[in-house]
């Protein structure tokens, strides 16, 4: 029973390695595209693309405040605001201390990097996909009172699936050796 499971996990990791290579190729291609206006409805074809979008801030609390770095590498806090009119979060900027007041209600045009937090540079979220939570527009220019936050890098997306496959296949081989030794000992 264990051997088929271990083998299946190994082949699954090989499939994931091919998927990750295709993802990295698409990210590289999208980063080369010129700045484009973001439509109201968008999908994975827009992942890791520079876009321009009109974002209406609701003036409510920050959607998310998390630890992060500035473009100079200093540690601090990255602030995300909620875009009411688009299913995404706006990375508004960075601050050294967690004391920033939420942005006022406003409509602004933002240029920046659009990415799906589940697919690459950002931290992975657990649970059911939620476009308003998963898609992020990382502003090139921070909101007033904030400094630029470091953007995620496609280079930080590791493709370690082949090494995981080797690991699962190694476990399967070890299981076969242990089973063979146990049979030999019984005889």
CSV table of C-alpha atoms in Angstrom, one decimal:
chain,number,residue,atom,x,y,z
A,1,UNK,CA,0.0,0.0,0.0
A,2,UNK,CA,2.8,2.4,0.9
A,3,UNK,CA,4.8,1.8,-2.3
A,4,UNK,CA,2.1,3.0,-4.7
A,5,UNK,CA,1.5,6.1,-2.6
A,6,UNK,CA,5.2,7.0,-2.5
A,7,UNK,CA,5.6,6.5,-6.2
A,8,UNK,CA,2.5,8.6,-6.9
A,9,UNK,CA,3.8,11.4,-4.8
A,10,UNK,CA,7.1,11.3,-6.8
A,11,UNK,CA,5.3,11.5,-10.1
A,12,UNK,CA,3.0,14.2,-8.8
A,13,UNK,CA,6.1,16.3,-8.0
A,14,UNK,CA,7.4,15.8,-11.5
A,15,UNK,CA,4.1,17.1,-12.8
A,16,UNK,CA,4.4,20.1,-10.5
A,17,UNK,CA,7.9,20.7,-11.7
A,18,UNK,CA,6.6,21.0,-15.3
A,19,UNK,CA,3.8,23.3,-14.1
A,20,UNK,CA,6.2,25.5,-12.2
A,21,UNK,CA,8.5,25.8,-15.3
A,22,UNK,CA,5.5,26.9,-17.4
A,23,UNK,CA,4.6,29.4,-14.7
A,24,UNK,CA,8.1,30.9,-14.5
A,25,UNK,CA,8.2,31.2,-18.3
A,26,UNK,CA,4.8,33.0,-18.3
A,27,UNK,CA,6.0,35.3,-15.5
A,28,UNK,CA,9.2,36.2,-17.4
A,29,UNK,CA,7.1,36.9,-20.6
A,30,UNK,CA,4.6,39.0,-18.7
A,31,UNK,CA,7.3,41.1,-17.1
A,32,UNK,CA,8.6,42.0,-20.6
A,33,UNK,CA,5.2,43.4,-21.7
A,34,UNK,CA,4.5,47.1,-21.7
A,35,UNK,CA,2.4,48.9,-19.1
A,36,UNK,CA,-1.3,48.2,-19.8
A,37,UNK,CA,-4.7,49.4,-18.4
A,38,UNK,CA,-6.2,46.8,-16.1
A,39,UNK,CA,-9.7,45.7,-17.2
A,40,UNK,CA,-12.4,45.2,-14.6
A,41,UNK,CA,-12.2,41.5,-15.1
A,42,UNK,CA,-8.8,39.8,-15.3
A,43,UNK,CA,-7.3,36.4,-14.9
A,44,UNK,CA,-4.0,34.6,-14.7
A,45,UNK,CA,-2.9,36.0,-18.0
A,46,UNK,CA,-2.3,39.3,-16.1
A,47,UNK,CA,-0.1,37.7,-13.4
A,48,UNK,CA,3.2,39.5,-12.9
A,49,UNK,CA,2.3,42.3,-15.4
A,50,UNK,CA,2.8,46.0,-15.0
A,51,UNK,CA,-0.6,47.7,-15.1
A,52,UNK,CA,-2.4,51.0,-14.6
A,53,UNK,CA,-5.6,50.8,-12.6
A,54,UNK,CA,-8.1,53.3,-11.2
A,55,UNK,CA,-8.5,52.2,-7.5
A,56,UNK,CA,-11.2,53.5,-5.2
A,57,UNK,CA,-10.0,53.4,-1.6
A,58,UNK,CA,-12.8,52.9,0.9
A,59,UNK,CA,-11.2,54.9,3.8
A,60,UNK,CA,-11.7,51.9,6.1
A,61,UNK,CA,-9.0,50.2,8.1
A,62,UNK,CA,-5.9,48.8,6.4
A,63,UNK,CA,-6.8,45.5,4.7
A,64,UNK,CA,-3.5,44.0,5.9
A,65,UNK,CA,-0.4,45.1,7.6
A,66,UNK,CA,2.5,42.6,7.6
A,67,UNK,CA,6.2,42.6,8.2
A,68,UNK,CA,8.2,43.4,5.1
A,69,UNK,CA,11.1,45.4,3.6
A,70,UNK,CA,11.5,48.8,2.0
A,71,UNK,CA,13.2,49.1,-1.4
A,72,UNK,CA,16.4,49.9,0.6
A,73,UNK,CA,16.2,46.6,2.5
A,74,UNK,CA,15.1,48.1,5.8
A,75,UNK,CA,12.7,46.0,7.9
A,76,UNK,CA,9.3,47.4,8.9
A,77,UNK,CA,5.7,47.1,7.9
A,78,UNK,CA,4.0,46.8,4.5
A,79,UNK,CA,0.5,48.3,4.3
A,80,UNK,CA,-2.2,47.0,2.0
A,81,UNK,CA,-5.4,48.9,1.3
A,82,UNK,CA,-8.7,47.6,-0.1
A,83,UNK,CA,-9.7,48.6,-3.6
A,84,UNK,CA,-13.5,48.8,-3.6
A,85,UNK,CA,-14.0,48.8,-7.3
A,86,UNK,CA,-11.5,46.0,-8.2
A,87,UNK,CA,-11.0,42.5,-6.7
A,88,UNK,CA,-7.6,43.2,-5.4
A,89,UNK,CA,-5.5,44.6,-2.6
A,90,UNK,CA,-3.2,47.6,-3.1
A,91,UNK,CA,0.3,47.5,-1.6
A,92,UNK,CA,0.3,51.1,-0.6
A,93,UNK,CA,3.8,51.3,0.8
A,94,UNK,CA,6.1,50.7,3.7
A,95,UNK,CA,6.8,52.3,7.1
A,96,UNK,CA,9.4,51.6,9.8
A,97,UNK,CA,6.7,51.6,12.5
A,98,UNK,CA,3.2,50.3,12.6
A,99,UNK,CA,1.6,53.7,13.3
A,100,UNK,CA,0.2,54.7,9.9
A,101,UNK,CA,-3.4,55.9,9.8
A,102,UNK,CA,-5.6,54.3,7.1
A,103,UNK,CA,-5.9,56.1,3.8
A,104,UNK,CA,-8.8,58.5,3.3
A,105,UNK,CA,-11.6,57.6,0.8
A,106,UNK,CA,-10.3,58.6,-2.6
A,107,UNK,CA,-10.0,57.5,-6.2
A,108,UNK,CA,-6.6,57.3,-7.6
A,109,UNK,CA,-4.8,55.9,-10.6
A,110,UNK,CA,-2.1,53.5,-9.6
A,111,UNK,CA,0.7,52.0,-11.7
A,112,UNK,CA,2.5,49.0,-10.5
A,113,UNK,CA,3.0,45.2,-10.6
A,114,UNK,CA,0.0,43.0,-10.5
A,115,UNK,CA,0.4,39.5,-9.1
A,116,UNK,CA,-1.5,36.6,-7.7
A,117,UNK,CA,-0.3,36.0,-4.1
A,118,UNK,CA,-1.1,32.3,-4.3
A,119,UNK,CA,1.0,31.7,-7.4
A,120,UNK,CA,4.4,33.2,-6.7
A,121,UNK,CA,6.1,36.1,-5.1
A,122,UNK,CA,3.9,36.9,-2.3
A,123,UNK,CA,3.2,34.8,0.7
A,124,UNK,CA,0.8,31.9,0.1
A,125,UNK,CA,-2.6,32.0,1.6
A,126,UNK,CA,-4.5,29.0,2.8
A,127,UNK,CA,-8.1,28.4,2.0
A,128,UNK,CA,-10.6,29.0,-0.8
A,129,UNK,CA,-9.4,31.3,-3.5
A,130,UNK,CA,-10.7,34.9,-3.0
A,131,UNK,CA,-9.7,37.3,-5.8
A,132,UNK,CA,-10.0,40.3,-3.5
A,133,UNK,CA,-7.5,38.8,-1.1
A,134,UNK,CA,-5.3,36.9,-3.6
A,135,UNK,CA,-4.7,39.5,-6.3
A,136,UNK,CA,-2.3,42.3,-5.3
A,137,UNK,CA,-1.4,45.5,-7.1
A,138,UNK,CA,2.0,46.6,-5.8
A,139,UNK,CA,2.1,50.4,-6.4
A,140,UNK,CA,5.2,51.9,-7.9
A,141,UNK,CA,4.6,55.2,-6.0
A,142,UNK,CA,3.5,54.8,-2.4
A,143,UNK,CA,0.6,56.6,-0.8
A,144,UNK,CA,1.4,59.8,1.1
A,145,UNK,CA,3.3,59.2,4.4
A,146,UNK,CA,4.7,55.8,3.2
A,147,UNK,CA,7.9,54.8,1.5
A,148,UNK,CA,8.2,52.3,-1.4
A,149,UNK,CA,7.9,48.7,-0.3
A,150,UNK,CA,10.1,46.1,-1.8
A,151,UNK,CA,8.4,44.2,-4.7
A,152,UNK,CA,8.4,40.5,-4.8
A,153,UNK,CA,10.9,38.9,-7.2
A,154,UNK,CA,10.2,36.1,-9.6
A,155,UNK,CA,13.7,34.9,-8.7
A,156,UNK,CA,12.3,34.1,-5.2
A,157,UNK,CA,9.9,31.5,-6.7
A,158,UNK,CA,11.8,28.3,-6.2
A,159,UNK,CA,11.3,25.2,-8.4
A,160,UNK,CA,12.3,22.5,-6.0
A,161,UNK,CA,9.8,19.9,-7.2
A,162,UNK,CA,12.3,17.7,-9.0
A,163,UNK,CA,14.3,17.3,-5.7
A,164,UNK,CA,11.1,16.5,-3.9
A,165,UNK,CA,10.4,13.8,-6.6
A,166,UNK,CA,13.9,12.3,-5.9
A,167,UNK,CA,13.0,12.3,-2.2
A,168,UNK,CA,9.7,10.4,-2.7
A,169,UNK,CA,11.4,7.9,-5.1
A,170,UNK,CA,14.2,7.4,-2.6
A,171,UNK,CA,11.6,6.7,0.1
A,172,UNK,CA,10.1,4.1,-2.2
A,173,UNK,CA,13.5,2.5,-2.9
A,174,UNK,CA,14.3,2.4,0.9
A,175,UNK,CA,10.9,0.8,1.5
A,176,UNK,CA,11.7,-1.9,-1.1
A,177,UNK,CA,15.1,-2.6,0.4
A,178,UNK,CA,13.6,-2.8,4.0
A,179,UNK,CA,10.8,-5.1,2.8
A,180,UNK,CA,13.4,-7.4,0.9
A,181,UNK,CA,15.5,-7.6,4.1
A,182,UNK,CA,12.5,-8.4,6.2
A,183,UNK,CA,11.5,-11.2,3.8
A,184,UNK,CA,15.0,-12.5,3.8
A,185,UNK,CA,15.2,-12.5,7.5
A,186,UNK,CA,11.9,-14.5,7.8
A,187,UNK,CA,13.2,-17.2,5.4
